[in-house]
mmCIF file of C-alpha atoms in Angstrom:
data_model
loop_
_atom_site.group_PDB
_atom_site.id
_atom_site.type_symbol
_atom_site.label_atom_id
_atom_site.label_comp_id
_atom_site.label_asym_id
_atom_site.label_seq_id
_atom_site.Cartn_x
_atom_site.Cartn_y
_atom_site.Cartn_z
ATOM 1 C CA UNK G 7 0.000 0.000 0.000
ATOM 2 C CA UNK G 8 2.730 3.077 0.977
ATOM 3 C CA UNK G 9 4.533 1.962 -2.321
ATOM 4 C CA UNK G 10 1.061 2.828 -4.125
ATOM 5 C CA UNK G 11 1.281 5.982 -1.618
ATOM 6 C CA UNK G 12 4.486 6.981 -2.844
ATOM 7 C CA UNK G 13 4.260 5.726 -6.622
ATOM 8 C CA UNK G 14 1.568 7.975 -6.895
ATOM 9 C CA UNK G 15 2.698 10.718 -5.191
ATOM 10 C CA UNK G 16 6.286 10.692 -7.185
ATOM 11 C CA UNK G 17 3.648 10.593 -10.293
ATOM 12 C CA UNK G 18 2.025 14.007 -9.901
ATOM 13 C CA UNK G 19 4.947 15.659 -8.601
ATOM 14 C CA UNK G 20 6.305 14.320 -11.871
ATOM 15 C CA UNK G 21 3.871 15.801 -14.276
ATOM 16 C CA UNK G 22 3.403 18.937 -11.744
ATOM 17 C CA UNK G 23 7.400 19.733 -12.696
ATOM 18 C CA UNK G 24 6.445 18.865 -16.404
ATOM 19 C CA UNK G 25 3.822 21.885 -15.973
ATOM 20 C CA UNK G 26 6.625 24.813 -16.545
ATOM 21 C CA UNK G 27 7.706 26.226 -20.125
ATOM 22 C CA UNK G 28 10.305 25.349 -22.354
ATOM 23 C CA UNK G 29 13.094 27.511 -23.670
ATOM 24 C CA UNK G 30 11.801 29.588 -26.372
ATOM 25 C CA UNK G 31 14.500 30.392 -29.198
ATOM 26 C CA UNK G 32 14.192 33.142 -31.299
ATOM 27 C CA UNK G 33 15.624 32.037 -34.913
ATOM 28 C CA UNK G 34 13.938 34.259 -37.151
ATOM 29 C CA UNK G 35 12.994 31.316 -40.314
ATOM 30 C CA UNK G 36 9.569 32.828 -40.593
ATOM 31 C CA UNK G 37 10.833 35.989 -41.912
ATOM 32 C CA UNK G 38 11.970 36.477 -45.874
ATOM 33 C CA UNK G 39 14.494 38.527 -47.831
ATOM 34 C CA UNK G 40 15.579 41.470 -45.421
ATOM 35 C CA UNK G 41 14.198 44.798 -43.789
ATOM 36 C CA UNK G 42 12.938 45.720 -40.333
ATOM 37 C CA UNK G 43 12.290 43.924 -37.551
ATOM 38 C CA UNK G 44 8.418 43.902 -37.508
ATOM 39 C CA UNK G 45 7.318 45.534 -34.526
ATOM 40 C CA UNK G 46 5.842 43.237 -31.179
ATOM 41 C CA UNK G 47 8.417 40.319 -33.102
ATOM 42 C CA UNK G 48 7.699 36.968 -31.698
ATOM 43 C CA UNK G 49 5.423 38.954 -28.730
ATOM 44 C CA UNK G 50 8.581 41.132 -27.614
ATOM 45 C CA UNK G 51 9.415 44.633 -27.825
ATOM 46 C CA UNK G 52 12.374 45.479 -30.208
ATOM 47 C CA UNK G 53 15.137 48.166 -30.386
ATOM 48 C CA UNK G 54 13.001 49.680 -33.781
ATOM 49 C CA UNK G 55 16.991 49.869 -35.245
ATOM 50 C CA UNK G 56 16.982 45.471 -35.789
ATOM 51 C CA UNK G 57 16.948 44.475 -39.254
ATOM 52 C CA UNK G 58 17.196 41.403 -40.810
ATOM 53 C CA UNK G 59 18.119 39.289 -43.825
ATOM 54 C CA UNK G 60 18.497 35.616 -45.244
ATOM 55 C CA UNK G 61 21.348 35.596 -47.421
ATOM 56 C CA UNK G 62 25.040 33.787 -47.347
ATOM 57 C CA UNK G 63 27.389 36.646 -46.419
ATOM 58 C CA UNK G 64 30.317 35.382 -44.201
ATOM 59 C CA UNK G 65 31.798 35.414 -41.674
ATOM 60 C CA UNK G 66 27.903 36.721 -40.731
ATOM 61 C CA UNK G 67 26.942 32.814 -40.742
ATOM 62 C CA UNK G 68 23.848 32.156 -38.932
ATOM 63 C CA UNK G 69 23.386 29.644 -35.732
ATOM 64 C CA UNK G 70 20.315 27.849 -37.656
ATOM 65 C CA UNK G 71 18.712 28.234 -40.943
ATOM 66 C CA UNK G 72 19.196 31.846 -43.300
ATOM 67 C CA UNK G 73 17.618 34.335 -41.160
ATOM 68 C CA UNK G 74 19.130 36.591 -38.927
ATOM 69 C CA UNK G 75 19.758 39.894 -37.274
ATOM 70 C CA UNK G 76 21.705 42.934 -36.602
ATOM 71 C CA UNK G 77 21.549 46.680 -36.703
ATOM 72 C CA UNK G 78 23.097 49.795 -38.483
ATOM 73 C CA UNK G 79 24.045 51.383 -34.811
ATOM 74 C CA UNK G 80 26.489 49.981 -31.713
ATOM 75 C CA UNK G 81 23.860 47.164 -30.555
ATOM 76 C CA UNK G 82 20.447 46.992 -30.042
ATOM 77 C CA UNK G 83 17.965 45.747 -26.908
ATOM 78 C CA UNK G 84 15.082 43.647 -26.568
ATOM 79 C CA UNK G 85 12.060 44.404 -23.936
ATOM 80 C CA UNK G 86 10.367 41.017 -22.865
ATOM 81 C CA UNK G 87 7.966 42.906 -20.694
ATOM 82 C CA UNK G 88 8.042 40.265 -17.513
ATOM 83 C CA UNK G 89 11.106 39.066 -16.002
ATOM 84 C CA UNK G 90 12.473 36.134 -17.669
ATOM 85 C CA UNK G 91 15.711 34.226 -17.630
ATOM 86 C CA UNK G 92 17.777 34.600 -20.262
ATOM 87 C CA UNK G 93 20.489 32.338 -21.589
ATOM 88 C CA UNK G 94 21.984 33.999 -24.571
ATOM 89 C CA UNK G 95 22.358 34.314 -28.146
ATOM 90 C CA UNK G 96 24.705 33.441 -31.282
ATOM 91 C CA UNK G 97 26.881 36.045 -32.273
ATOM 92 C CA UNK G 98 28.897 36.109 -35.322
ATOM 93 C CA UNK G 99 31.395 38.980 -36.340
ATOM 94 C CA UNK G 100 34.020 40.374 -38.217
ATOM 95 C CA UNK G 101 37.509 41.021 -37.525
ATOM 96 C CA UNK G 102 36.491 44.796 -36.903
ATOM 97 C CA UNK G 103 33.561 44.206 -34.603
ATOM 98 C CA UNK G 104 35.534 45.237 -31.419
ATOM 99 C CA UNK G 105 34.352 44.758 -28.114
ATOM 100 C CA UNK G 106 30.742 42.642 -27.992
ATOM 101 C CA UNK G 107 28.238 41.761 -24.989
ATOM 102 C CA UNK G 108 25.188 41.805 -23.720
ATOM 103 C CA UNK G 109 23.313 43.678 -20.817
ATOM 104 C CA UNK G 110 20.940 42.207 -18.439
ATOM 105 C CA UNK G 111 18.657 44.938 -16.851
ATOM 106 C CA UNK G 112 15.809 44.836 -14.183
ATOM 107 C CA UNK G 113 13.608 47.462 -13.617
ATOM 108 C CA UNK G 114 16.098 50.038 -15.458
ATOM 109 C CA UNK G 115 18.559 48.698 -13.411
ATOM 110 C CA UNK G 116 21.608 46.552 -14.722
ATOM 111 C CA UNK G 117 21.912 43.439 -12.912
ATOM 112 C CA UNK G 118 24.415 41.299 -15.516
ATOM 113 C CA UNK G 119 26.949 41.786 -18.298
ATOM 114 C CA UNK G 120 28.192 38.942 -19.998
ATOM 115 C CA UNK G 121 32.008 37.817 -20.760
ATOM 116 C CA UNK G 122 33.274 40.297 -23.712
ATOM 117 C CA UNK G 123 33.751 38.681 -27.085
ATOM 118 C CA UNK G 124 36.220 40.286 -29.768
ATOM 119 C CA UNK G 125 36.052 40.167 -33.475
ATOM 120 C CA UNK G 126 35.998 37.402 -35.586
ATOM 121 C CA UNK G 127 33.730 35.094 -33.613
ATOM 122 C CA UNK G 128 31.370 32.601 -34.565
ATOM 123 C CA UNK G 129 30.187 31.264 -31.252
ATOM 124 C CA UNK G 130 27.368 31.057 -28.591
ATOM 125 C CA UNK G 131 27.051 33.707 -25.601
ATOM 126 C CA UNK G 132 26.075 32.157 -22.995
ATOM 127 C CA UNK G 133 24.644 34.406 -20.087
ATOM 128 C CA UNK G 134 21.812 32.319 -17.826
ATOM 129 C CA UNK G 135 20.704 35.374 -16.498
ATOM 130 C CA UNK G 136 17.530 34.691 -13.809
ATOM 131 C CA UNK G 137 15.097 37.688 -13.769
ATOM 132 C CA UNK G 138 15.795 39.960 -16.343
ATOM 133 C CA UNK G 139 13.358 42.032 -18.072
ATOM 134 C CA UNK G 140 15.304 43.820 -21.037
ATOM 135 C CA UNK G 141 18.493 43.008 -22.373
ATOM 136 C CA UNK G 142 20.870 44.890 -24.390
ATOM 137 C CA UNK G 143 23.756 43.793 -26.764
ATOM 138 C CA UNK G 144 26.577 46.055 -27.368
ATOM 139 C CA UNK G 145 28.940 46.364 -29.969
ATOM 140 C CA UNK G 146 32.090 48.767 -30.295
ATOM 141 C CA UNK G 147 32.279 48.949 -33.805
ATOM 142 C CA UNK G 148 29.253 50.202 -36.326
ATOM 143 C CA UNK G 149 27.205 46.989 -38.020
ATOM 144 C CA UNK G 150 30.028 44.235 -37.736
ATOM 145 C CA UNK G 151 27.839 41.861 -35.700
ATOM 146 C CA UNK G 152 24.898 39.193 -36.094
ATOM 147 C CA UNK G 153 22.819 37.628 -33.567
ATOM 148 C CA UNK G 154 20.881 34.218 -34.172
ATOM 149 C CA UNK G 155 18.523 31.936 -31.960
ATOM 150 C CA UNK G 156 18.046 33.893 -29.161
ATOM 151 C CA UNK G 157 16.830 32.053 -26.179
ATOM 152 C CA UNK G 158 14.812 32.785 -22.952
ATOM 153 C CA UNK G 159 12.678 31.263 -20.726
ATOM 154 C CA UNK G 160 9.819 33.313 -19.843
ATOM 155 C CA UNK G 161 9.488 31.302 -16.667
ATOM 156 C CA UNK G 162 5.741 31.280 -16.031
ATOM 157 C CA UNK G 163 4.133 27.931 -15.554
ATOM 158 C CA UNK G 164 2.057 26.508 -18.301
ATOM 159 C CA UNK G 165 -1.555 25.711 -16.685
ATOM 160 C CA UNK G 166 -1.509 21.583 -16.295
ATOM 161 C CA UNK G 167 -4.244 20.081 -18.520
ATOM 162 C CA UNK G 168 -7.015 18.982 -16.766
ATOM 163 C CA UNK G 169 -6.612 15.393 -18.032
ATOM 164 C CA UNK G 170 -3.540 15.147 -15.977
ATOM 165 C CA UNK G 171 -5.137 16.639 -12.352
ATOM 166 C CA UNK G 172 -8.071 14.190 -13.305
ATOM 167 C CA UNK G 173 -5.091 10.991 -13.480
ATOM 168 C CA UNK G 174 -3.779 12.332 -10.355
ATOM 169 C CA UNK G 175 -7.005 12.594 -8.474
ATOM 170 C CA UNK G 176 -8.545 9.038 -10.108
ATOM 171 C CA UNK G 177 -4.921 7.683 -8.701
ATOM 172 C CA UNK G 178 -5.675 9.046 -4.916
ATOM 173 C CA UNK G 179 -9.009 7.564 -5.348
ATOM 174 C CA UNK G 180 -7.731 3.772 -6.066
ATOM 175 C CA UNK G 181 -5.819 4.007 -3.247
ATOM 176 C CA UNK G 182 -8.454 5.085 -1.007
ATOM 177 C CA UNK G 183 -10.737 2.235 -2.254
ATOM 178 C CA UNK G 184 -8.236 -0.269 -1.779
ATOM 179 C CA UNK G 185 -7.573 0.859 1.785
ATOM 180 C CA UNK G 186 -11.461 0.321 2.093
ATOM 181 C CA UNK G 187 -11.061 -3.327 0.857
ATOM 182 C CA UNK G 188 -8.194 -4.314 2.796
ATOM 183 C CA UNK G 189 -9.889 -3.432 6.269
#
């Protein structure tokens, strides 16, 4: 009987943990040719400078598919309107892109910066920043940068399906009946 107990206890605690969001990764394959970053972009509040475009032009190789983005000034920030935790981008440059990083802010106030990368990089920032809120990257040198598959986790808990409580509950109910028959 307790290893019914605890079976169905691990069970639910299981598929409660299951309950919270994914990663989300920004890679930018829905969008064609090049331009502006359409404003509210994947539900998230842009730096109105981002542009994009899906062409080969090395060393700005994308992460993932064709697409991705940069701007025409020193960086650009993101506003994802909650706090979220953010783990970082791809970021590839030139030889004159300088000094490159990103800013984690909270509230208006910065709370991170990430390690510095120099030009000529083809690599992953990684930042796992916990409650952040807006984000800027920073670059030294005018338009020698790209950024791909940008990734956050927005950190709210996705609402457990009903189906699952109803599991959890019908399993809490076998248990209590066969207590019933076994006394």
């Amino acid at each position: 009987m307790r290893k019914i107990l605890v079976l169905g206890m691990a069970l639910l605690m299981t598929l409660g943990l299951a309950g919270f969001a994914g990663a989300t990764v920004i890679d930018f394959e829905d969008l064609v040719g090049s331009g502006q970053l359409p404003s509210g972009y994947a539900g998230l509040t842009w730096d109105p400078n981002w542009q994009y475009y899906d062409w080969s032009q090395p060393p700005y190789n994308p992460s993932s598919g064709n697409v991705r983005i940069y701007t025409h000034n020193y960086g650009g920030w993101i506003d994802f309107g909650q706090d979220v935790s953010f783990q970082g981008s791809w970021v590839a440059s030139s030889d004159s892109a300088g000094e490159m990083f990103w800013e984690g802010y909270n509230d208006g106030v910065k709370v991170a910066e990430s390690a510095h990368l120099y030009g000529g990089v083809q690599t992953w920032l990684n930042v796992n920043w916990a409650s952040v809120d807006y984000v800027k990257f920073v670059c030294t040198s005018f338009d020698y940068f790209i950024l791909d598959d940008i990734q956050y986790n927005g950190g709210a808990p996705v609402p457990i399906p009903g189906a699952v409580w109803l599991l959890g509950s019908g399993l809490v109910g076998l248990i209590g009946l066969r207590r019933k028959l076994q006394a």
